[in-house]
PDB file of C-alpha atoms in Angstrom:
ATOM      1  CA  UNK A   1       0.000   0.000   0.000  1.00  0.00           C
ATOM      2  CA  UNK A   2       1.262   3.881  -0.348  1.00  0.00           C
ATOM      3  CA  UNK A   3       2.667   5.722   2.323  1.00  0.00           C
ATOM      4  CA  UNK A   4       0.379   8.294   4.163  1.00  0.00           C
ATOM      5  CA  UNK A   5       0.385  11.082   1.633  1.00  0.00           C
ATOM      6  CA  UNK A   6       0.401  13.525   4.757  1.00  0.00           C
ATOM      7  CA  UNK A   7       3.793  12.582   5.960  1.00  0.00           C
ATOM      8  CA  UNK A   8       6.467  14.621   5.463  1.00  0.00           C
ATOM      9  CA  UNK A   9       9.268  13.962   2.666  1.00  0.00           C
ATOM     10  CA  UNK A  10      11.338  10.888   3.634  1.00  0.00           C
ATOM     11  CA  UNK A  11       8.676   9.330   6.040  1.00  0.00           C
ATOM     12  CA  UNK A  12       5.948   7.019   6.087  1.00  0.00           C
ATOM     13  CA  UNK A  13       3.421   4.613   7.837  1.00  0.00           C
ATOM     14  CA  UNK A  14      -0.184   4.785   8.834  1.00  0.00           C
ATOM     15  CA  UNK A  15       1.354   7.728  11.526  1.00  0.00           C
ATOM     16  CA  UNK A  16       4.484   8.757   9.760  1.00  0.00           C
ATOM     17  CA  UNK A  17       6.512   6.859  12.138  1.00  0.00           C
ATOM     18  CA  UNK A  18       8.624   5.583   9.772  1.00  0.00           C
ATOM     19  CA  UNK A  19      11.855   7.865   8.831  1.00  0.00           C
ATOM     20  CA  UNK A  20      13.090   6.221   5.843  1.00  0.00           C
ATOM     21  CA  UNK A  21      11.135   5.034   2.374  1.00  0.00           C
ATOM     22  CA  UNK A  22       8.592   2.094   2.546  1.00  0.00           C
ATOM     23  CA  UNK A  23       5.876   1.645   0.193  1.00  0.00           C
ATOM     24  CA  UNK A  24       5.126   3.092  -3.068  1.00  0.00           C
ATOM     25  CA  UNK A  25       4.956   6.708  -4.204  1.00  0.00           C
ATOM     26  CA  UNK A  26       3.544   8.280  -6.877  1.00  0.00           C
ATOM     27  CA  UNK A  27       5.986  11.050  -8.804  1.00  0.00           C
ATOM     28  CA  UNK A  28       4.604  13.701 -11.433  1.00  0.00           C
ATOM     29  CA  UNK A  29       7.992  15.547 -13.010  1.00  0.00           C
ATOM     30  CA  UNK A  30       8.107  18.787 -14.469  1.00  0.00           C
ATOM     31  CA  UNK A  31      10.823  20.506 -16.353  1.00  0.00           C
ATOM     32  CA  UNK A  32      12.582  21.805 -12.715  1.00  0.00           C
ATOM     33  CA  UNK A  33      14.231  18.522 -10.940  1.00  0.00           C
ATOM     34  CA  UNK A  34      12.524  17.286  -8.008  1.00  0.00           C
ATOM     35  CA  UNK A  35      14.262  14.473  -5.511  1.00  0.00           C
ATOM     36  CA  UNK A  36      13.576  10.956  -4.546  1.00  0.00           C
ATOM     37  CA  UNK A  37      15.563   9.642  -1.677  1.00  0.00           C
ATOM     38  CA  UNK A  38      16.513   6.501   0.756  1.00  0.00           C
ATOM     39  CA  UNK A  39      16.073   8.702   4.027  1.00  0.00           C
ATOM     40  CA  UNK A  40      14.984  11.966   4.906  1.00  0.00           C
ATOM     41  CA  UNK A  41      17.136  14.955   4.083  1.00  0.00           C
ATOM     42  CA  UNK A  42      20.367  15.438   6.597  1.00  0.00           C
ATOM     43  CA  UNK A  43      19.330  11.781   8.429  1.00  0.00           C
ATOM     44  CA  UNK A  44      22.494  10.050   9.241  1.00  0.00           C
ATOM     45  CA  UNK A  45      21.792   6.733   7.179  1.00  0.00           C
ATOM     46  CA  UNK A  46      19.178   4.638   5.368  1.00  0.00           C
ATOM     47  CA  UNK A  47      17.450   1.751   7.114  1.00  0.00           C
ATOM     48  CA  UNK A  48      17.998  -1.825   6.994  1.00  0.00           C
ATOM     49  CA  UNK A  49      14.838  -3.520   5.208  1.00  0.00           C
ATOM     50  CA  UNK A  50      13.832  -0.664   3.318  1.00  0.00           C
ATOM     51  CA  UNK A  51      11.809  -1.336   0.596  1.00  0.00           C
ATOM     52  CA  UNK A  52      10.471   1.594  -1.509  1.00  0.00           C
ATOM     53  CA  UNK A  53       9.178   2.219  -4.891  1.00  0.00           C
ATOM     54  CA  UNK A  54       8.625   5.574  -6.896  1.00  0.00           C
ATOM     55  CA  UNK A  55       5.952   5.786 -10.121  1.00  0.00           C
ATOM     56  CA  UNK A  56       7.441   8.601 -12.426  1.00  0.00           C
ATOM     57  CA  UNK A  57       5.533   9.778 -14.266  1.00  0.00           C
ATOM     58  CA  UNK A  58       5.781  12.767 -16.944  1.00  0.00           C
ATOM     59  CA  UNK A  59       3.181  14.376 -19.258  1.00  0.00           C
ATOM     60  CA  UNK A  60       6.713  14.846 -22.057  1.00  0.00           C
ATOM     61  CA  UNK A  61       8.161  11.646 -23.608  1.00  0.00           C
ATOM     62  CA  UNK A  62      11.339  11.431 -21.844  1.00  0.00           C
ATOM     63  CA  UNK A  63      12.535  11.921 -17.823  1.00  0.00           C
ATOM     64  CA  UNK A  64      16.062  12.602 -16.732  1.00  0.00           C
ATOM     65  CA  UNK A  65      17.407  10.806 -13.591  1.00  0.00           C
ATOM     66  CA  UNK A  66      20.477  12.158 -12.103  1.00  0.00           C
ATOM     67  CA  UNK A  67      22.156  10.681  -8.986  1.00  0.00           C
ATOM     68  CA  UNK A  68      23.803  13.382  -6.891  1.00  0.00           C
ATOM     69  CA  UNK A  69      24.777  10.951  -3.949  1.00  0.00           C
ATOM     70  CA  UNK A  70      25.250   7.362  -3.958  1.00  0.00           C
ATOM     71  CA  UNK A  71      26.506   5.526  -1.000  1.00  0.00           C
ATOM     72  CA  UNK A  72      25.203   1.958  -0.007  1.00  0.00           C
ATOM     73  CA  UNK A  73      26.141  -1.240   0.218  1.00  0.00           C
ATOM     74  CA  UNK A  74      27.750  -2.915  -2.848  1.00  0.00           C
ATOM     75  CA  UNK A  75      26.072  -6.095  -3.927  1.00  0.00           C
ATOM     76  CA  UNK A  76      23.577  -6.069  -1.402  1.00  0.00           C
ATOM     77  CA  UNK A  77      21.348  -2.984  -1.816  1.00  0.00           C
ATOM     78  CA  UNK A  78      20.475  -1.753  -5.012  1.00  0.00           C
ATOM     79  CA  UNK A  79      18.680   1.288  -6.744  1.00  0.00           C
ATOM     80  CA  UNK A  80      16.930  -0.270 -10.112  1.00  0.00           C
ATOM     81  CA  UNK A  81      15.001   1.367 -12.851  1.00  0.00           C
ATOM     82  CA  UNK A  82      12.197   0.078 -14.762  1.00  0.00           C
ATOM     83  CA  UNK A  83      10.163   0.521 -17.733  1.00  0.00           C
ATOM     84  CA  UNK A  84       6.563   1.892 -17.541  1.00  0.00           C
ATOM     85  CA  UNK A  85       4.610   2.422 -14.565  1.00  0.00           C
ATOM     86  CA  UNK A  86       3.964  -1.079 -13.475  1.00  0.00           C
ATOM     87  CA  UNK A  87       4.920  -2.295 -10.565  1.00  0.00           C
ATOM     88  CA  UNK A  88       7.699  -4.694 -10.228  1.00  0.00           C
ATOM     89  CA  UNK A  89       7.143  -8.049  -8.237  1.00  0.00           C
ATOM     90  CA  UNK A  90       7.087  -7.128  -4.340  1.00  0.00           C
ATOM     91  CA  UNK A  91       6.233  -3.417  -4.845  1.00  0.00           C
ATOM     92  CA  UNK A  92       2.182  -4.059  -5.239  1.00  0.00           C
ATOM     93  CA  UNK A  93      -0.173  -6.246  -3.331  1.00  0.00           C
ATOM     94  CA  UNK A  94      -0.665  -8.039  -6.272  1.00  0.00           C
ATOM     95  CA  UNK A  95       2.021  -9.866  -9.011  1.00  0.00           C
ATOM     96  CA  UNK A  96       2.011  -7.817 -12.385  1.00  0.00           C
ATOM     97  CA  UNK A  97       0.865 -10.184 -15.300  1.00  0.00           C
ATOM     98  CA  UNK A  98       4.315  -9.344 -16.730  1.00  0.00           C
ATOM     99  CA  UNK A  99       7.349  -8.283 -14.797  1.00  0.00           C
ATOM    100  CA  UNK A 100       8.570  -4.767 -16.175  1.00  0.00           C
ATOM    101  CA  UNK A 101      11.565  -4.404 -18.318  1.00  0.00           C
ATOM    102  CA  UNK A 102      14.664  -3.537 -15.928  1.00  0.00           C
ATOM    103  CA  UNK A 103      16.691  -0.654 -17.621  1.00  0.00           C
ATOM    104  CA  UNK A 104      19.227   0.232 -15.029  1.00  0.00           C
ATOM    105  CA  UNK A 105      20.226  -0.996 -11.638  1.00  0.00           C
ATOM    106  CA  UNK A 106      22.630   0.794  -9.338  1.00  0.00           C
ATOM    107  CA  UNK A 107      24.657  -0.307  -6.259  1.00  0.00           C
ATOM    108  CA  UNK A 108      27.676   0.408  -3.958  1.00  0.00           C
ATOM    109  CA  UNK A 109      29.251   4.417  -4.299  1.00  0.00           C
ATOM    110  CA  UNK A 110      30.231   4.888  -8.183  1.00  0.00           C
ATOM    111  CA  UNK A 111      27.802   7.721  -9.445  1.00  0.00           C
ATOM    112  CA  UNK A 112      26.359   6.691 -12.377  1.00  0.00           C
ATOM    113  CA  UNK A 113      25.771   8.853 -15.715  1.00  0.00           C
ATOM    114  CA  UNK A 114      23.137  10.564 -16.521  1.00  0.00           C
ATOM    115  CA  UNK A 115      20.254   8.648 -17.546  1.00  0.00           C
ATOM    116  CA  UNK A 116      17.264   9.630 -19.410  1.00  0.00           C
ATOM    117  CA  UNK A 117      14.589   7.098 -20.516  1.00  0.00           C
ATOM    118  CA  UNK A 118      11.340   7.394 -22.454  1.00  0.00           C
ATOM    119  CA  UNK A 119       8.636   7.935 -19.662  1.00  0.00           C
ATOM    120  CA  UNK A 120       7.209   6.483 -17.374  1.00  0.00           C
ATOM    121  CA  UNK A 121       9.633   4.478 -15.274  1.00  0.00           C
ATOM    122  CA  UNK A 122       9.159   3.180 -12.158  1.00  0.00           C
ATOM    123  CA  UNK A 123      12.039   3.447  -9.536  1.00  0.00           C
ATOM    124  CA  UNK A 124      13.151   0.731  -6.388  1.00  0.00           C
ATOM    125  CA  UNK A 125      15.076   0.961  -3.757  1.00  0.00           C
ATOM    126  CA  UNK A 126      15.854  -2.557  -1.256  1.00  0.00           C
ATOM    127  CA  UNK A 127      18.104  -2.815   1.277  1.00  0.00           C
ATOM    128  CA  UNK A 128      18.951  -5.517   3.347  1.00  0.00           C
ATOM    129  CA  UNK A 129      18.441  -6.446   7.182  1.00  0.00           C
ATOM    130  CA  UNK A 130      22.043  -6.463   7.576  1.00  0.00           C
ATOM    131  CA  UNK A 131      24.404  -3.549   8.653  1.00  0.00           C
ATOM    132  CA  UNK A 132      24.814  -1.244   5.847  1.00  0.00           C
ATOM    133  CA  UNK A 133      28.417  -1.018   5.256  1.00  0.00           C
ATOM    134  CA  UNK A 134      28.138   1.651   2.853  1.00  0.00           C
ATOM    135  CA  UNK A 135      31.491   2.893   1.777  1.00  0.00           C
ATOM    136  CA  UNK A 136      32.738   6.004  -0.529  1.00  0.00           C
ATOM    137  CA  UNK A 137      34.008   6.159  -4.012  1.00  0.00           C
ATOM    138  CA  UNK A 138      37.205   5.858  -2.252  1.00  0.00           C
ATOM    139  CA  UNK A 139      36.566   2.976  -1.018  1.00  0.00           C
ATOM    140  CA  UNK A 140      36.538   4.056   3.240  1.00  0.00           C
ATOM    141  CA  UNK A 141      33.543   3.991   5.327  1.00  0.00           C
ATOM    142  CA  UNK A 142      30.716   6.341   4.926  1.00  0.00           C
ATOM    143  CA  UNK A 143      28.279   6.599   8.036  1.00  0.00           C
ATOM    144  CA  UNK A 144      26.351   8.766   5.906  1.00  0.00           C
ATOM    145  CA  UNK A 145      25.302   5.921   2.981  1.00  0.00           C
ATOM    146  CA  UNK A 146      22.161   6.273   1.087  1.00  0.00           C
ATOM    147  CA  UNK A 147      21.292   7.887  -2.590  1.00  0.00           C
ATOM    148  CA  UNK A 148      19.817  11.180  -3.797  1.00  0.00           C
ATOM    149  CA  UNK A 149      18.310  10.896  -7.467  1.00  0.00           C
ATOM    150  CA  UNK A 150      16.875  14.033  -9.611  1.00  0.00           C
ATOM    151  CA  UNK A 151      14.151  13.499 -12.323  1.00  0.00           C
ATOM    152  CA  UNK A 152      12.708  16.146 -14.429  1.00  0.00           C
ATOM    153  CA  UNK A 153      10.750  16.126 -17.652  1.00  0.00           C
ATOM    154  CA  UNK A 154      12.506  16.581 -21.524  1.00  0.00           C
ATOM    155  CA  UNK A 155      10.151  18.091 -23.800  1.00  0.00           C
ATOM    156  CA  UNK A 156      11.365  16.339 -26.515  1.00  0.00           C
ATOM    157  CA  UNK A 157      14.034  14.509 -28.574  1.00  0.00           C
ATOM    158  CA  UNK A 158      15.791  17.721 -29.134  1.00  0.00           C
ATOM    159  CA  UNK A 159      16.407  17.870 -25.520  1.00  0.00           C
ATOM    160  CA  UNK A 160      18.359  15.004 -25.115  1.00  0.00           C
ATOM    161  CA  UNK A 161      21.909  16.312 -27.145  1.00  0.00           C
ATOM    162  CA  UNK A 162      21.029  19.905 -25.767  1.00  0.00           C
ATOM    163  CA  UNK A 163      21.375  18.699 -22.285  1.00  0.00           C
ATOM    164  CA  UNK A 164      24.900  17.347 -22.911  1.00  0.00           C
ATOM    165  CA  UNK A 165      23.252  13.861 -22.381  1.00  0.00           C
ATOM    166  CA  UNK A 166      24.629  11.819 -25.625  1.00  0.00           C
ATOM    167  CA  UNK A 167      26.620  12.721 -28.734  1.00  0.00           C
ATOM    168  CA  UNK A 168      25.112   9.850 -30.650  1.00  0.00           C
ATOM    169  CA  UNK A 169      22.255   7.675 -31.321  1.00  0.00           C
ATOM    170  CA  UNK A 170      20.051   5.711 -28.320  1.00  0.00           C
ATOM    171  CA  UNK A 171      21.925   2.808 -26.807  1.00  0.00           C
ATOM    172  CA  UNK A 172      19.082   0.259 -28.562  1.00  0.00           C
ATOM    173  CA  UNK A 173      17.346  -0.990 -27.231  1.00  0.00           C
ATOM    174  CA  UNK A 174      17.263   0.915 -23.906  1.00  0.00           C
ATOM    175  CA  UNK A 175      16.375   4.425 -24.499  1.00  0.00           C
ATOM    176  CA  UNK A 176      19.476   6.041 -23.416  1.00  0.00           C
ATOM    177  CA  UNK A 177      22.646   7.153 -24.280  1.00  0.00           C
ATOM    178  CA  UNK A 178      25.959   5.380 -23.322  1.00  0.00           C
ATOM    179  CA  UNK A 179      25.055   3.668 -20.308  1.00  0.00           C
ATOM    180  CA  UNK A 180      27.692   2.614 -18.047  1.00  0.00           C
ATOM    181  CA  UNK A 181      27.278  -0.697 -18.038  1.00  0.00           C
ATOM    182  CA  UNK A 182      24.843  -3.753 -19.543  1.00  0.00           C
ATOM    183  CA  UNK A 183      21.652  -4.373 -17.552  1.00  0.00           C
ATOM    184  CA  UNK A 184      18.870  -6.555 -18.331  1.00  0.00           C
ATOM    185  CA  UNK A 185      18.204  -8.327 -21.694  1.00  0.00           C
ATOM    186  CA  UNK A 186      18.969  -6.538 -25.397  1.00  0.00           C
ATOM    187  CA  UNK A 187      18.292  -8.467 -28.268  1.00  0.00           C
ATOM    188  CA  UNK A 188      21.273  -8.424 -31.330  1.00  0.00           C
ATOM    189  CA  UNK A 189      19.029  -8.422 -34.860  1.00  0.00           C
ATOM    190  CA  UNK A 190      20.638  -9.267 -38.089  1.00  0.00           C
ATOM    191  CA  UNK A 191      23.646 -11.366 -36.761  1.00  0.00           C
ATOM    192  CA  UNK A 192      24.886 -11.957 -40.047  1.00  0.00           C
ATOM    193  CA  UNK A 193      26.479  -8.488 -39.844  1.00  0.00           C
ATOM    194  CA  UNK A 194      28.924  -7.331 -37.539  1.00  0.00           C
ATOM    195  CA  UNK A 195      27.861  -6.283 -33.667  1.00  0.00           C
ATOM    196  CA  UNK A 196      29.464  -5.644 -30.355  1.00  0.00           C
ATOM    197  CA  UNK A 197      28.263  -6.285 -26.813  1.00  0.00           C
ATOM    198  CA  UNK A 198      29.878  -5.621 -23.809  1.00  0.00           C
ATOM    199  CA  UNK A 199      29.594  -5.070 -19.976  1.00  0.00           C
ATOM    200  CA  UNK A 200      29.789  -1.900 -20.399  1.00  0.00           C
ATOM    201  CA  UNK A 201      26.986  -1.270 -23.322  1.00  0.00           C
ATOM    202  CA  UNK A 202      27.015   2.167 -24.681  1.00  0.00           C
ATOM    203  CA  UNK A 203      30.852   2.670 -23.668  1.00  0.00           C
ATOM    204  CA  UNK A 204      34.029   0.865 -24.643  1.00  0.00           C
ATOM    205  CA  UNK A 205      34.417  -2.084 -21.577  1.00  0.00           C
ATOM    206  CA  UNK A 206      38.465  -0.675 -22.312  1.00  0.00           C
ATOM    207  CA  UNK A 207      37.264   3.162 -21.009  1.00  0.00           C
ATOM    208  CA  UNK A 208      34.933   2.211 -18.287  1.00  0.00           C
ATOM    209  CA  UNK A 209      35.986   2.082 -14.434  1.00  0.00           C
ATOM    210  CA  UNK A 210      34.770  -1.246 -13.457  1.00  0.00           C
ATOM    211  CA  UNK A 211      31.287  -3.512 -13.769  1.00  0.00           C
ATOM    212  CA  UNK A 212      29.105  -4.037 -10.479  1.00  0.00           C
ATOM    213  CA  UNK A 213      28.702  -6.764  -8.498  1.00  0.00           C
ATOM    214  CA  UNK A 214      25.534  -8.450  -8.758  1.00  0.00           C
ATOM    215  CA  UNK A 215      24.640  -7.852 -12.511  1.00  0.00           C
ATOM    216  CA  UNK A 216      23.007 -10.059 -14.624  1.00  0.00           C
ATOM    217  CA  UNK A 217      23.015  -9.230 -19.014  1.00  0.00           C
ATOM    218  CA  UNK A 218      21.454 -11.125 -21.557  1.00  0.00           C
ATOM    219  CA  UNK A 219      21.909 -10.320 -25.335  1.00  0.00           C
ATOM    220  CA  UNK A 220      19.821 -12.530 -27.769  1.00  0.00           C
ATOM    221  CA  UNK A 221      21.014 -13.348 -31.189  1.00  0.00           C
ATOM    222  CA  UNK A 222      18.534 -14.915 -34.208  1.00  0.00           C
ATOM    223  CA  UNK A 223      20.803 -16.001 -36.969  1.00  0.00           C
ATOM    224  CA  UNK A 224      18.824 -14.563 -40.213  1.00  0.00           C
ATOM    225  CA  UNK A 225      17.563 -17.496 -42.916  1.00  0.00           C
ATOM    226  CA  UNK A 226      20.464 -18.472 -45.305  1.00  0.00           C
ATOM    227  CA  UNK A 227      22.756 -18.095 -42.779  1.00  0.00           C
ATOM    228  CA  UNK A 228      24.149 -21.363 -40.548  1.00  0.00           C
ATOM    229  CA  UNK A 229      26.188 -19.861 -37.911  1.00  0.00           C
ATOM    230  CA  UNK A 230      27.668 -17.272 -35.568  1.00  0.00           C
ATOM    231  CA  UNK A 231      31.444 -16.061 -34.986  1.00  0.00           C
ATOM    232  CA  UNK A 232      32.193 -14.193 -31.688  1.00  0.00           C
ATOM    233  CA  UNK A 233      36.132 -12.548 -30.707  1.00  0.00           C
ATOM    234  CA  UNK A 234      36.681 -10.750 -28.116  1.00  0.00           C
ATOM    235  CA  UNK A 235      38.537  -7.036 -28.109  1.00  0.00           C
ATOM    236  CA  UNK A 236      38.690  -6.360 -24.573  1.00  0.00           C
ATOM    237  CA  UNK A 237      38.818  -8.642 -21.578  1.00  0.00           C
ATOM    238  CA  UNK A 238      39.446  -8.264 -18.000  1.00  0.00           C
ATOM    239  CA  UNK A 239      36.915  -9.919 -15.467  1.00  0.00           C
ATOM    240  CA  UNK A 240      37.918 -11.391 -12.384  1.00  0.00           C
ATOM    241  CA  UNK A 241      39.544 -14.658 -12.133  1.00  0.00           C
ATOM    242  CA  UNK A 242      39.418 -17.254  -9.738  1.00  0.00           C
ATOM    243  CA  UNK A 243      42.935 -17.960  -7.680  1.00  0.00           C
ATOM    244  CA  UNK A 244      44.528 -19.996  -4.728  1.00  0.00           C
ATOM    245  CA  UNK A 245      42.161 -18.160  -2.246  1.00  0.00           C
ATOM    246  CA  UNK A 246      39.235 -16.680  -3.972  1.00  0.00           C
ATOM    247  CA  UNK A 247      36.645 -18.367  -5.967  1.00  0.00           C
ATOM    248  CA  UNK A 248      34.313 -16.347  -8.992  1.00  0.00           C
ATOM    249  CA  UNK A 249      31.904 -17.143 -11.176  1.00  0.00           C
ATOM    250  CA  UNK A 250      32.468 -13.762 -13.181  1.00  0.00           C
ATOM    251  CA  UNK A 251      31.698 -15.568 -16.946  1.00  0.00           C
ATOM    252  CA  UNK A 252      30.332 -14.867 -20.869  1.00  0.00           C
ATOM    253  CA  UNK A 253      28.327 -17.917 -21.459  1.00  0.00           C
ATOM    254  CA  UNK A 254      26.605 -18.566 -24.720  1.00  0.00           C
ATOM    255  CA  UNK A 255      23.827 -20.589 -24.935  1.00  0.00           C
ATOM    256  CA  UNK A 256      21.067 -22.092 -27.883  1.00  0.00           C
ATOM    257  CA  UNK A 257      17.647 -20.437 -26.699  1.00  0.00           C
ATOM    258  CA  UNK A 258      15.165 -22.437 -26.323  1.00  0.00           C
ATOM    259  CA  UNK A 259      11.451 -21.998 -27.204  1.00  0.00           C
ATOM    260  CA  UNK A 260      10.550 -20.142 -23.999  1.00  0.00           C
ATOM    261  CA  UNK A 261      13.591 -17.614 -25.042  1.00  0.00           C
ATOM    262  CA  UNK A 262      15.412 -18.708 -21.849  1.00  0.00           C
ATOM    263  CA  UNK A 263      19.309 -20.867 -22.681  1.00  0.00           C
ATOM    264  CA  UNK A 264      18.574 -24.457 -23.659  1.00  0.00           C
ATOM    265  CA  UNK A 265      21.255 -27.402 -22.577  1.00  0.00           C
ATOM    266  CA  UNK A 266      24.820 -26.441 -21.832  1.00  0.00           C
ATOM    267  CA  UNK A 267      26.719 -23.631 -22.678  1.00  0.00           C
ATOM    268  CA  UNK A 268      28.264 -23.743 -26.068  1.00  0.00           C
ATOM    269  CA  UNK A 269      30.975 -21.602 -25.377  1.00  0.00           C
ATOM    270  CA  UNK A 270      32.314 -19.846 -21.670  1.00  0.00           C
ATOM    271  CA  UNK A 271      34.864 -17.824 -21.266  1.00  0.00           C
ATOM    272  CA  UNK A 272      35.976 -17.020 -17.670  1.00  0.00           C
ATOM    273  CA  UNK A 273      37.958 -14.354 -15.944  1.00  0.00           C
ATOM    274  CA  UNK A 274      41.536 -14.856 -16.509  1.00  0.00           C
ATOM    275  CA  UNK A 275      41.173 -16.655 -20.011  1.00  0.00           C
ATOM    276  CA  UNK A 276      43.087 -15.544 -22.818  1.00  0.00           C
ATOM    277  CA  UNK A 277      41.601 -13.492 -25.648  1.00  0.00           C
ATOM    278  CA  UNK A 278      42.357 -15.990 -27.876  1.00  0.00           C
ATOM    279  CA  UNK A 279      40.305 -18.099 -25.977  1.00  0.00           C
ATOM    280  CA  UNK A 280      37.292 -16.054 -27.013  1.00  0.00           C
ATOM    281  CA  UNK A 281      37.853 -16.531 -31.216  1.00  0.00           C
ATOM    282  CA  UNK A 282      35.803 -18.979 -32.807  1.00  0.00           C
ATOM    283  CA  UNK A 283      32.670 -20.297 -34.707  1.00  0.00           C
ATOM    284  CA  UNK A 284      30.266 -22.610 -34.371  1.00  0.00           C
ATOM    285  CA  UNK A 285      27.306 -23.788 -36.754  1.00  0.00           C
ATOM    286  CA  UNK A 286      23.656 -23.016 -35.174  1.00  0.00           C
ATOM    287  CA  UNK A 287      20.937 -25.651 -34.909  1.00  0.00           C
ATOM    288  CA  UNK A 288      18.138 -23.615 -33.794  1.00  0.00           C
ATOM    289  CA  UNK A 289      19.154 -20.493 -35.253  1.00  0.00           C
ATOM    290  CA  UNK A 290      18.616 -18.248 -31.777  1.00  0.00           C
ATOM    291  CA  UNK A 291      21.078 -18.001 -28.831  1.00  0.00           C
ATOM    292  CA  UNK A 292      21.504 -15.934 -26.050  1.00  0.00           C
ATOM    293  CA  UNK A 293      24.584 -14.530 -24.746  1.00  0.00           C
ATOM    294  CA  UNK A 294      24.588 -14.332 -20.667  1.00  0.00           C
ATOM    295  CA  UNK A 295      26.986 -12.160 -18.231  1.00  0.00           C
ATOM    296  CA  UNK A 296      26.892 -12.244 -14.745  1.00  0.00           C
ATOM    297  CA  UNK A 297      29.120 -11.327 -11.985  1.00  0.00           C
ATOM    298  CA  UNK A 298      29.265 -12.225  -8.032  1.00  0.00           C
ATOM    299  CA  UNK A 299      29.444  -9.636  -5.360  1.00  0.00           C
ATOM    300  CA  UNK A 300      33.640  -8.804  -5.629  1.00  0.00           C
ATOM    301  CA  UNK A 301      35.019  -7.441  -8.598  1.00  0.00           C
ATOM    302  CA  UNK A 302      38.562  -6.962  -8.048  1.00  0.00           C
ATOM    303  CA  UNK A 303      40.641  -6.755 -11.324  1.00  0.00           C
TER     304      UNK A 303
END
């Protein structure tokens, strides 16, 4: 259910007696930035177990999202960004007949870029019942963890270059311009041409300053009629790698999709942090004609 709509900013509950985000809240944005946060204004930190959700809606096609803080716990406690107004699974009393598309998650203290998406999105913050072990960009303590994100309206297209937001095209199929890094499923049409993916999508993987824990990509391939196979290489590679005293399952896998669009069987091809290049340089004839690349990372990143 929504928070008491009489509570001030950064409370809820039936008598406000809640000082940090729970429930859903509905956001209207206009052209001048408002703020969504994970605890009231000049509060110390955010709660353990909070769970809040933000509807943004805009009466222009796009909305900008800025962070101006980030600060919590890396792995564990994530900011994500969906597509459309609905609801995600957990943020409504009941289950959407389809989850939304996720178009950006966030987590631990790198700020990300700005982000503008076609409206509406809906917004989610979850932390954990844990101690929130938040820690700065510099990688020491901060008691003060949490997140403060921005949203306004864009009138228009137009907007979008004149705001210094992208140089270039969309990052296709997720309506903005060089993301930071890969989130949720993109689909690779026409894979009889030459195509890139990478952990960090709209940016060269070489250029970027790391990938977060926790992330999960997908990027599905159909190999066009007349056509009997795929050939990957990889440009750039540096994930972490298992050793004598740490363990990862930082991987590329590629898959065949099955009918449900989900990976069918055993990987076809993996390559794994600390793997050569060359390791990532070959072909192999499709059977079903559709496959589906998968990237996903554990809670430590340290390359």
């Amino acid at each position: 259910s929504a928070p008491n709509p009489g509570c001030a900013a950064g409370t809820s509950g039936a008598s406000c007696e809640y000082d940090y985000c729970l429930g859903v809240v509905d956001e209207a944005s206009a052209t001048l930035a408002n703020t969504i946060r994970s605890q009231a204004a000049g509060t110390s930190a955010y709660a353990p177990n909070s769970r809040c959700g933000w509807r943004i809606t805009s009466t222009t096609a796009h909305v900008e999202l800025k962070f101006t803080e980030l600060a919590i716990e890396n792995g564990f406690d994530f900011v994500k960004i969906y597509e459309g107004a609905t609801a995600p699974t957990g943020f409504s009393l009941t289950a959407p007949a389809a989850e939304p598309k996720l178009l950006y998650a966030a987590t631990g203290s790198t700020l990300p870029p700005k982000l503008v998406f076609a409206a509406p999105v809906f917004v989610t913050f979850e932390s954990d019942g844990l101690g929130n072990t938040a820690v700065k960009s510099d990688g020491t303590p901060d008691s003060n963890g949490g997140f403060d994100l921005k949203y306004r309206s864009l009138s228009g297209s137009s907007d979008i270059p004149a705001n210094g937001i992208c140089d270039g095209d969309w990052t296709s199929p997720i309506k903005n311009c060089k993301l930071d890094h890969c989130t949720g499923t993109q689909k690779r049409d026409g894979a009889h041409v030459h195509g890139e993916f990478s952990s960090s999508s709209g940016q060269s993987a070489a250029d970027a300053t790391d990938y977060p824990a926790m992330t999960t990509c997908r990027w599905e391939f159909e190999v066009s009629p007349g056509f009997t196979g795929l050939s990957f290489k990889a440009t750039f590679w540096d994930i972490e790698a298992s050793g004598a005293l740490t363990s990862t399952t930082d991987a590329v896998k590629i898959y065949q999709q099955g009918a449900d669009g989900e990976p069918s069987g055993d990987a076809v091809a993996t390559l794994k942090g600390g793997d050569y290049l060359a390791d990532w340089d070959f072909d192999f004839s499709a059977t079903s004609g559709k496959f589906v690349a998968v990237f996903e990372s554990d809670l430590n990143n340290p390359v």
